[in-house]
Amino acid sequence: MFACSLSKNVPEGRYVLEVNRLVGIEKSNKSEIEGLFFQEPNTRIPLTNSSLGVSIYRTGQAFYDSAKVTARLDEKTAELVEVNARLEQTDDRQKLLKKRDKIQTKIQDLKKLQEYGNFLMRTGNPVTILDSTLTEKTVTEIDNYLYNKGFLDAEVAYTVETKKKKAKISYIINEKEPYLIDSIYTNSVNEGLLSLIGNTKEKSFIKQGDRYDQTNFTRERNRLEELFKNNGYYMFTKSFIDYNLYYDTVAHQINVEQRILKPSFSEKHEVYKIDSIAFKVSPPSDQFIDEKVDKNFRNIDFTFYRDRFSARLLGSRILFDEGQKYSRIDIVETQKQLSNLDLFRYINISFDTLGNLLTAKILTQPNQKYQLTNQLGLSITEQLPGPFFSMVLRNRNFFRAGEILEFNTRVGFEGVASATDQGVYQSREFGISGSVIFPRFLIPFYGRSLEKFGRYNPNTRTQIGYNYTNRPEYTRSGLNGLLAYTWVTRGNRQQFTINAADVNYIRTPQISRDFAQVLLDLESQGNNLIWSFLPSLISSFSAQSIINFNNYGNYTSSNKASLLKLFVESGGTTLNFVNTTSNSETTDFARFQWLKLQADFRRYYPLNQKSTVAYRANFGIANPYGVSNGILPYEKYFFAGGGTSIRAWQARRLGPGSYTPPIGERGRYDYAFEQPAEMIIETMLEYRRNLVGYFDMAVFVDAGNAWVIGADNSRPGADFRYDRFYKEIAVGTGVGLRMDFNFLVIRLDLATKAVDPSMPEGERWVLDNVSFSNLFGLKGQTVLNFGIGYPF
């Protein structure tokens, strides 16, 4: 049943839609027109006449009994009528109300089952049978689309070719000459509106010489509405904007008259100003209604229940003032900034009008004082699921100025690669931390910083925590303290974080005999990684900026988007000002100094409604200096390979450079050890397409490697050299399957090594090991990655 033919059991005289063709497209957007088809062919398994989606649908159909579902729905509907009748005849309603809610939920589920079928039927899709009515609708839709895109004289027809119960449709398009915008004139008696239009003329979506496009007129109406509302025109809506078009059918040109209509409620569109602002925090229940406190700050009238809130804090998040012109963007941002405080259940901003004056009323209600959140989940490392449990206790408004006291506990297991050839196992982790989050900048900022920076949602986090890791090779514990500042720009386009003080005291009280021998062997070859496992006090200053262009991360968006993440860190900086001895063979307490830089760029580009291209480029470099004597803290190294890196290599196993790691007993790619490095270059290109229902597929190519800065005698070829690094770029390629349930994405990526830099020059192309008789190449050449979420 899984791979049965699409045309199996198709009635005589009916045909399976095999292909939609577009003929004659020259200037139009082909992918947009393809999105107008009312019928799409089923996605086929290559070289076959079968479809995964149809097979899934037919499997579900075999277990689906529509008559049984209808009977069950009728039964529950009758039961609901009976319960409603009993509710009207009794005073004991609690049990009946619960029963009614359950029945109503069941009825909704049955209606969904009746309309869309069972889970497998909803996941798959039925075979697409040619429907001439839908073909005619498609022709009409394409014709309308072309008209709205400036091809006013376009002609659309279609032909159908049938053979062996299969049909191919060809949509034949004659675009003809498009119409261009010849002139644009704005008709309005309102000088203020005309001035705003003239000052922003370069931002207009309707421009002389452009091809006529109805979408641009819609976008321009929206732009002007936003422009006017942000400049005081509170009552203005886009319904006051309309267009008259005058066609020249000989020259194929259009003259545009843009009209700003007068309002019916006044002589002209007026500019509105804020007359007063009132902020009210409603009590959570009637028992506090008489415990009212009034305050005034920055000409804002605050009303609280009890004295539990800071007028100064709330005032810093209100981005409009008395006497200021109305601006919708300031109102929206005020709502966002107040919500970001996490102090209130809701934020409701309304206005009363008197003439052209506005009384702003901000109404809120406090969020619950204490919140306990528990989370049970899985983390995926080395293809092994590691269960974890976390608990967060939050105390809101701790010092009555918007602070949040937070306690966080996490216990979990994680799949980690063994450094002593013990394979993959579960390491145990435990962490606990306490934080106070201040909704403002603290030391060393001056007193008025709250008012000055409030619009940027400033936060200061002070944190102290303890972490413990138990691996078979070693146990490691750390006590850490953090002072961090965060803020964002309007619209959350840019996010900034400064870790002004990040201090960690790390100990490794237990090291296994085998792992200790590995570290001693490396030391004898000049690699002093052993210092990374000595007791140490590690301090650093770091800064990070995340620039999000067009809402990157919304993978259902039809707009292209990108994200740039920049990170810089200076470790052990204060050691430059004191006389400290460098790490050496006699060191028993390690000290480190380093500089680290990382840039991560990601790009998401939708091709059409079903397919997208995603790209990532990642570069990082870390340079130990001074007392470090060439060694970094182990957590500060870069590692290449794994489910979110170069996927054809196991996690942390790629490189560095052209170094050939020790090979285990299980073959050429039995790499036993993690490979820390000081520099990394990664690029990833991925094509994603929806297959059917929740299932998406991906085809990807990953390229990159990691290197050591300077010679490493224990790993020949690991160092970065300008004259050969480009020859040491590893390349992996593969296919992926994703199950996207909106709230959860489960990912499977099958990746194969194509270029292996650990091989001698001239032998690095290893993809030819893959053949029909040996689909996965050499043992370990192909890696299956299991993960949660998208790789980037």
XYZ file of C-alpha atoms in Angstrom, residues 22-627:
606
model
C 3.251 27.565 -17.580
C 3.919 28.668 -21.168
C 4.692 32.216 -22.318
C 5.966 33.780 -19.065
C 8.568 36.438 -19.861
C 8.259 39.331 -17.385
C 5.909 38.032 -14.710
C 6.908 36.228 -11.523
C 6.582 32.553 -12.385
C 6.675 31.283 -8.783
C 3.851 33.665 -7.767
C 1.680 32.453 -10.639
C 2.393 28.836 -9.675
C 1.012 29.676 -6.239
C -2.360 30.450 -7.855
C -3.035 26.888 -9.047
C -6.226 25.532 -7.482
C -4.926 21.999 -8.068
C -1.376 20.822 -7.435
C 0.061 17.468 -8.569
C 1.020 15.128 -5.758
C 4.696 15.133 -4.842
C 6.097 11.946 -6.334
C 8.787 9.581 -5.173
C 11.520 9.938 -7.856
C 11.402 7.422 -10.747
C 8.044 6.064 -9.571
C 4.331 6.790 -10.024
C 3.768 6.846 -6.262
C 3.587 9.543 -3.607
C 4.472 9.452 0.079
C 1.604 11.811 0.926
C -0.975 9.749 -0.958
C 0.316 6.518 0.600
C -0.024 8.026 4.082
C -3.528 9.275 3.224
C -4.631 5.886 1.867
C -3.242 4.137 4.955
C -5.317 6.425 7.161
C -8.334 5.986 4.901
C -8.169 2.220 5.395
C -8.790 2.767 9.120
C -11.407 5.497 8.698
C -15.142 4.798 8.914
C -17.100 7.945 8.065
C -20.463 6.368 8.994
C -19.141 5.468 12.417
C -17.829 9.014 12.963
C -21.192 10.515 11.919
C -23.076 8.188 14.252
C -20.766 9.047 17.119
C -21.215 12.775 16.411
C -25.018 12.413 16.423
C -24.806 10.517 19.700
C -22.719 13.220 21.389
C -24.923 16.001 20.000
C -28.005 14.315 21.500
C -26.139 13.881 24.792
C -25.299 17.597 24.816
C -28.983 18.509 24.293
C -29.896 16.278 27.239
C -27.261 17.841 29.527
C -28.366 21.381 28.604
C -31.966 20.442 29.444
C -30.931 19.050 32.845
C -28.940 22.237 33.571
C -32.145 24.260 33.382
C -33.899 21.971 35.893
C -31.327 21.672 38.711
C -29.413 23.891 41.109
C -26.479 21.454 41.437
C -24.778 22.561 38.223
C -21.053 22.024 38.836
C -20.810 18.384 37.703
C -23.117 18.971 34.763
C -21.069 21.976 33.611
C -17.891 19.874 33.632
C -19.684 17.133 31.728
C -20.996 19.667 29.202
C -17.478 21.030 28.612
C -16.156 17.521 27.966
C -18.969 16.757 25.532
C -18.442 20.037 23.672
C -14.714 19.283 23.334
C -15.528 15.808 22.030
C -18.001 17.233 19.501
C -15.335 19.635 18.200
C -12.895 16.727 17.787
C -15.509 14.636 15.969
C -16.376 17.507 13.616
C -12.697 17.874 12.790
C -12.493 14.117 12.221
C -15.574 14.211 10.010
C -14.301 17.082 7.872
C -10.592 16.280 7.587
C -10.300 12.580 8.438
C -8.009 10.918 10.971
C -4.442 11.946 11.812
C -2.855 10.024 8.919
C -5.358 11.473 6.449
C -4.610 14.999 7.701
C -0.868 14.334 7.521
C -1.010 12.975 3.976
C -3.126 14.133 1.067
C -5.524 12.465 -1.374
C -4.579 11.809 -4.970
C -5.218 14.905 -7.126
C -7.886 14.146 -9.743
C -8.213 16.567 -12.669
C -11.174 18.914 -12.137
C -11.982 21.140 -15.131
C -13.935 23.543 -12.929
C -10.844 24.221 -10.832
C -8.784 24.576 -13.997
C -11.148 27.300 -15.213
C -10.893 29.028 -11.813
C -7.105 28.912 -12.104
C -7.285 30.596 -15.534
C -9.462 33.363 -14.059
C -7.095 33.765 -11.096
C -4.038 34.030 -13.371
C -5.830 36.554 -15.570
C -6.696 38.691 -12.523
C -3.137 38.411 -11.235
C -1.662 39.582 -14.559
C -4.130 42.494 -14.709
C -3.150 43.590 -11.192
C 0.533 43.371 -12.154
C 0.165 45.744 -15.085
C -0.555 43.310 -17.935
C -4.001 44.729 -18.574
C -4.321 43.223 -22.060
C -2.973 39.765 -21.187
C -4.681 36.635 -22.476
C -4.760 33.273 -20.686
C -5.849 29.899 -22.090
C -5.139 26.256 -21.314
C -4.834 22.838 -22.917
C -5.113 19.376 -21.344
C -3.131 16.346 -22.553
C -4.290 12.947 -21.261
C -2.624 9.550 -21.448
C -3.114 6.363 -19.396
C -5.239 7.976 -16.672
C -2.733 10.846 -16.346
C -3.303 14.495 -17.294
C -0.924 17.328 -18.066
C -2.240 20.906 -18.050
C -0.527 23.689 -19.985
C -1.530 27.238 -19.090
C -0.750 29.387 -22.132
C -0.098 33.053 -21.345
C 0.277 35.980 -23.699
C 1.434 38.832 -21.444
C 1.454 41.562 -24.128
C 2.866 44.969 -23.304
C 2.600 46.094 -19.647
C 1.222 49.479 -18.560
C 3.627 51.933 -16.886
C 2.969 54.758 -14.396
C 3.292 58.016 -16.330
C 2.422 60.596 -13.674
C 1.201 60.828 -10.061
C -0.861 63.719 -8.670
C -2.107 64.105 -5.084
C -5.425 65.871 -4.686
C -5.914 67.329 -1.192
C -6.676 70.700 0.416
C -4.869 69.736 3.633
C -1.446 71.403 3.582
C -0.187 69.334 6.527
C -0.901 66.050 4.781
C 0.541 67.309 1.488
C 3.730 68.366 3.292
C 4.161 64.906 4.860
C 3.610 63.231 1.493
C 6.137 65.523 -0.182
C 8.781 65.054 2.528
C 8.594 61.267 2.220
C 8.178 61.063 -1.550
C 11.273 58.868 -1.954
C 9.644 56.203 0.258
C 6.527 55.973 -1.880
C 5.639 52.597 -3.380
C 4.106 54.300 -6.461
C 6.794 55.790 -8.674
C 6.848 57.270 -12.143
C 8.139 54.839 -14.757
C 7.355 51.711 -12.718
C 5.064 49.027 -14.038
C 1.529 49.257 -12.663
C 1.138 46.923 -9.683
C -2.038 46.886 -7.581
C -0.060 45.584 -4.589
C 1.976 48.796 -4.512
C -1.207 50.871 -4.206
C -2.263 48.817 -1.179
C 1.196 49.189 0.355
C 1.173 52.941 -0.284
C -2.203 53.371 1.423
C -0.889 51.489 4.454
C 2.310 53.573 4.462
C 0.438 56.858 4.350
C -1.956 55.809 7.099
C 1.005 54.911 9.324
C 2.793 58.157 8.387
C -0.204 60.354 9.211
C -1.032 58.553 12.463
C 2.576 58.929 13.616
C 2.361 62.673 13.016
C -0.710 63.519 15.038
C -3.606 62.527 12.749
C -5.297 60.283 15.298
C -8.606 59.923 13.425
C -7.104 59.263 10.007
C -7.613 55.838 8.372
C -6.642 54.493 4.967
C -10.298 54.569 3.922
C -9.730 58.311 3.305
C -7.277 57.475 0.505
C -8.450 56.410 -2.914
C -7.080 56.439 -6.467
C -8.415 57.414 -9.857
C -6.554 55.832 -12.784
C -6.586 57.296 -16.295
C -5.481 54.854 -18.987
C -3.709 55.653 -22.263
C -4.344 52.451 -24.238
C -2.161 53.581 -27.135
C 0.968 54.436 -25.152
C 0.175 51.800 -22.478
C 0.540 54.365 -19.707
C -1.470 55.227 -16.568
C -1.891 58.612 -14.935
C -2.606 58.302 -11.207
C -4.702 60.698 -9.152
C -4.213 60.070 -5.411
C -7.110 61.615 -3.481
C -7.165 62.410 0.248
C -10.867 62.598 1.098
C -12.296 64.971 3.687
C -13.714 63.505 6.911
C -17.462 63.636 7.464
C -17.104 64.641 11.122
C -15.088 67.862 10.614
C -13.911 70.375 8.018
C -10.484 68.771 7.672
C -8.179 66.185 9.186
C -6.924 67.583 12.496
C -3.688 67.062 14.389
C -4.397 65.680 17.875
C -2.253 66.285 20.955
C -1.985 64.484 24.281
C -3.809 66.551 26.910
C -3.254 64.285 29.932
C -2.086 60.777 30.832
C -3.594 58.533 33.520
C -2.060 55.206 34.530
C -4.164 52.886 36.685
C -3.128 49.550 38.197
C -6.357 47.760 39.053
C -6.439 45.648 42.221
C -6.478 41.869 41.727
C -9.684 41.601 43.764
C -12.324 43.774 45.424
C -10.688 43.490 48.852
C -8.017 46.068 47.866
C -10.331 48.513 46.177
C -10.196 51.039 49.037
C -6.394 50.813 49.444
C -5.737 53.312 46.675
C -2.521 55.337 46.313
C -2.260 58.360 43.983
C 1.028 59.679 42.631
C 2.122 62.109 39.955
C 5.375 61.767 38.079
C 6.342 63.480 34.816
C 2.794 64.888 34.608
C 1.392 61.354 34.591
C -1.350 60.591 37.129
C -0.730 57.154 38.643
C -3.286 55.213 40.630
C -2.046 52.085 42.433
C -3.629 49.698 44.884
C -1.341 49.962 47.883
C 2.126 51.448 47.432
C 3.596 48.538 45.467
C 4.855 50.059 42.220
C 7.439 52.604 41.114
C 5.974 55.572 39.239
C 9.477 56.455 38.079
C 9.989 53.022 36.514
C 6.596 52.957 34.812
C 7.041 56.535 33.627
C 10.308 55.590 31.919
C 8.414 53.046 29.795
C 5.738 55.532 28.670
C 7.110 56.952 25.431
C 4.723 59.873 24.966
C 4.271 63.068 26.958
C 1.630 65.609 27.803
C 1.450 68.244 25.036
C 3.048 65.940 22.456
C 1.440 65.170 19.092
C -0.237 61.761 18.937
C 2.024 59.055 17.436
C 0.739 55.530 16.991
C 4.223 54.014 16.962
C 4.895 55.550 20.405
C 1.678 54.004 21.727
C 2.545 50.556 20.358
C 6.096 50.753 21.720
C 4.792 51.893 25.117
C 2.559 48.833 25.239
C 5.514 46.591 24.366
C 7.840 48.190 26.921
C 5.306 47.888 29.731
C 4.674 44.248 28.773
C 8.430 43.564 28.811
C 8.485 44.380 32.522
C 6.531 41.138 33.134
C 4.635 42.829 35.952
C 1.140 42.984 34.453
C -1.443 40.562 33.070
C -2.438 42.989 30.323
C -1.769 46.523 29.096
C -4.764 48.419 27.701
C -4.208 51.927 26.253
C -7.284 53.938 25.186
C -8.066 57.573 24.398
C -10.920 59.959 25.072
C -11.259 62.922 22.704
C -12.287 66.497 23.424
C -11.911 68.613 20.314
C -8.444 67.804 19.061
C -7.140 66.888 22.534
C -6.615 63.319 23.764
C -6.845 61.946 27.275
C -4.688 58.831 27.404
C -5.803 56.094 29.812
C -3.494 53.173 30.558
C -5.230 50.365 32.439
C -3.355 47.320 33.822
C -3.708 44.569 36.385
C -0.795 43.022 38.315
C 0.557 39.654 37.332
C 0.771 36.984 40.014
C 3.468 37.751 42.576
C 5.021 34.265 42.553
C 5.349 31.922 39.606
C 6.733 28.387 39.658
C 7.554 26.847 36.279
C 8.552 23.221 35.800
C 9.927 21.804 32.567
C 10.685 18.220 31.613
C 12.377 17.681 28.264
C 15.117 16.173 26.149
C 18.375 17.559 24.858
C 20.033 15.797 21.927
C 23.816 15.327 21.899
C 25.713 12.737 19.873
C 22.350 11.398 18.681
C 21.452 10.378 22.242
C 18.433 11.910 23.993
C 19.318 13.304 27.380
C 16.383 13.887 29.740
C 16.438 16.971 31.923
C 14.238 18.619 34.525
C 14.295 22.324 35.303
C 12.418 24.428 37.816
C 12.195 28.222 37.919
C 10.738 30.238 40.793
C 10.058 33.915 40.066
C 9.198 36.636 42.574
C 7.946 39.692 40.689
C 8.443 43.274 41.863
C 10.837 42.089 44.549
C 12.035 45.545 45.717
C 8.814 47.265 44.532
C 10.637 48.864 41.584
C 9.994 46.177 38.966
C 12.804 43.807 39.983
C 12.436 40.069 39.494
C 14.041 37.582 41.867
C 14.618 34.277 40.094
C 15.843 30.886 41.302
C 16.702 28.300 38.672
C 17.509 24.612 39.138
C 18.382 22.127 36.392
C 19.175 18.408 36.617
C 19.878 16.408 33.486
C 21.722 13.762 31.568
C 23.552 14.486 28.339
C 25.126 12.350 25.634
C 28.804 13.355 25.530
C 31.679 11.976 23.470
C 34.266 10.204 25.562
C 37.823 11.504 25.452
C 39.229 8.107 26.447
C 37.686 5.877 23.794
C 34.683 4.902 25.903
C 32.178 5.721 23.196
C 29.118 7.848 23.876
C 27.549 7.847 27.305
C 25.308 9.906 29.492
C 26.997 12.553 31.621
C 25.212 13.892 34.667
C 24.744 17.602 35.204
C 23.367 19.712 38.017
C 23.042 23.476 38.165
C 21.477 25.992 40.506
C 21.468 29.777 40.297
C 19.906 32.822 41.888
C 19.362 36.064 39.974
C 17.973 39.511 40.511
C 16.904 41.214 37.280
C 16.652 45.005 37.518
C 14.609 46.791 34.797
C 17.252 49.531 34.511
C 20.997 50.044 34.249
C 22.874 49.824 37.548
C 26.476 50.696 38.444
C 28.145 52.813 37.118
C 25.200 54.602 35.493
C 23.920 57.888 36.878
C 20.537 58.526 38.433
C 18.682 59.777 35.350
C 19.680 56.785 33.207
C 16.253 55.222 33.818
C 14.441 58.077 32.083
C 17.055 58.376 29.338
C 17.300 54.691 28.418
C 13.837 53.405 29.392
C 12.704 53.170 25.754
C 15.413 50.531 25.117
C 14.046 48.041 27.661
C 17.248 48.095 29.759
C 17.927 45.220 32.148
C 20.685 44.465 34.598
C 21.113 40.850 35.690
C 23.099 39.971 38.787
C 23.545 36.248 39.221
C 25.405 33.719 41.305
C 25.315 30.031 40.484
C 26.872 26.619 40.923
C 27.348 23.927 38.243
C 28.446 20.329 38.610
C 29.278 17.859 35.816
C 30.064 14.175 36.329
C 31.677 12.399 33.366
C 33.474 9.042 33.535
C 36.752 10.883 32.723
C 36.377 13.603 35.332
C 34.080 15.535 37.630
C 34.042 19.315 37.243
C 32.394 21.973 39.392
C 32.172 25.695 39.070
C 30.996 28.651 41.093
C 30.105 31.644 38.933
C 29.017 35.245 39.310
C 27.646 37.513 36.613
C 26.825 41.177 36.105
C 25.179 41.671 32.704
C 23.457 44.528 30.911
C 20.942 43.994 28.074
C 18.909 46.366 25.928
C 17.119 46.385 22.577
C 16.292 48.931 19.918
C 12.765 49.776 18.795
C 11.055 46.814 17.125
C 13.594 44.410 18.694
C 15.697 44.677 15.557
C 18.940 44.961 17.523
C 19.667 43.298 20.840
C 22.749 44.072 22.890
C 24.302 42.287 25.847
C 27.338 43.336 27.865
C 28.671 40.929 30.472
C 30.531 43.519 32.525
C 31.778 40.888 34.962
C 31.692 37.137 34.387
C 33.706 35.364 37.080
C 34.063 31.570 37.417
C 35.960 29.516 39.950
C 36.417 26.058 38.398
C 37.735 22.866 39.943
C 38.228 19.380 38.541
C 38.499 17.353 41.758
C 38.477 13.949 40.048
C 40.235 12.833 36.858
C 40.214 9.197 35.795
C 43.516 7.390 35.380
C 43.000 6.885 31.632
C 42.144 10.524 30.972
C 45.035 11.740 33.112
C 47.355 9.605 30.980
C 45.906 11.164 27.801
C 46.637 14.659 29.149
C 50.188 13.636 30.203
C 50.865 12.148 26.773
C 49.762 15.392 25.150
C 51.952 17.362 27.549
C 54.995 15.283 26.594
C 54.347 16.331 22.963
C 54.127 20.030 23.836
C 50.353 20.318 24.190
C 49.576 21.648 27.663
C 45.812 21.054 27.581
C 46.280 19.619 31.082
C 46.359 23.207 32.403
C 42.700 23.592 31.412
C 41.847 21.013 34.095
C 43.739 22.673 36.943
C 41.846 24.737 39.546
C 41.382 28.206 38.065
C 39.711 31.560 38.563
C 38.446 32.672 35.155
C 37.114 36.181 34.628
C 36.038 37.842 31.410
C 34.342 40.841 29.866
C 32.210 40.201 26.792
C 29.738 41.945 24.508
C 27.232 40.592 22.014
C 25.037 42.217 19.384
C 22.231 40.428 17.536
C 20.823 42.237 14.505
C 17.597 40.697 13.230
C 16.525 41.766 9.752
C 12.847 41.196 8.939
C 11.939 38.820 11.775
C 14.451 36.029 11.176
C 13.391 32.829 12.926
C 9.813 32.928 11.657
C 10.252 30.013 9.252
C 6.653 30.218 8.042
C 7.218 33.753 6.741
C 7.036 34.460 3.031
C 9.595 37.273 3.374
C 13.349 36.918 3.172
C 15.115 37.537 6.476
C 18.588 37.410 7.965
C 20.371 37.558 11.296
C 23.857 38.717 12.261
C 25.336 37.804 15.622
C 28.592 39.453 16.744
C 30.447 38.410 19.901
C 33.678 39.698 21.430
C 35.290 38.625 24.704
C 38.343 39.593 26.713
C 39.359 37.116 29.407
C 41.681 37.742 32.333
C 41.942 41.428 31.388
C 42.683 42.557 34.963
C 45.775 40.346 35.017
C 47.417 42.913 32.733
C 47.603 45.296 35.708
C 49.188 42.924 38.246
C 52.411 40.957 38.328
C 51.313 37.346 37.770
C 53.474 34.374 36.812
C 52.664 32.463 33.637
C 51.353 28.901 33.598
C 54.148 26.326 33.613
C 54.869 22.675 34.429
C 54.957 23.567 38.139
C 51.631 25.468 38.048
C 48.980 24.188 40.465
C 46.499 27.050 39.984
C 45.960 28.073 36.361
C 45.350 31.601 35.113
C 44.179 32.534 31.653
C 44.158 35.539 29.375
C 42.541 35.493 25.967
C 40.729 37.473 23.301
C 37.829 35.921 21.409
C 35.791 37.082 18.424
C 32.891 35.382 16.653
C 30.595 36.440 13.794
C 27.581 34.329 12.796
C 25.448 35.308 9.776
C 22.235 33.507 8.777
C 19.966 34.053 5.793
C 16.490 32.732 5.022
C 15.148 33.126 1.493
C 11.722 31.742 0.492
C 11.505 30.648 -3.155
C 7.763 30.026 -3.124
C 5.053 28.891 -0.718
C 6.567 25.433 -0.294
C 10.336 25.820 -0.612
C 13.077 27.991 0.852
C 16.845 28.323 0.821
C 18.728 28.909 4.074
C 22.386 29.852 4.460
C 24.773 30.223 7.361
C 28.353 31.499 7.654
C 30.190 31.296 10.975
C 33.675 32.554 11.821
C 35.401 32.535 15.174
C 38.894 33.039 16.532
C 40.272 32.864 20.082
C 43.821 33.909 20.954
C 45.379 33.021 24.327
C 48.111 35.418 25.434
C 50.111 36.462 28.456
C 50.000 34.148 31.468
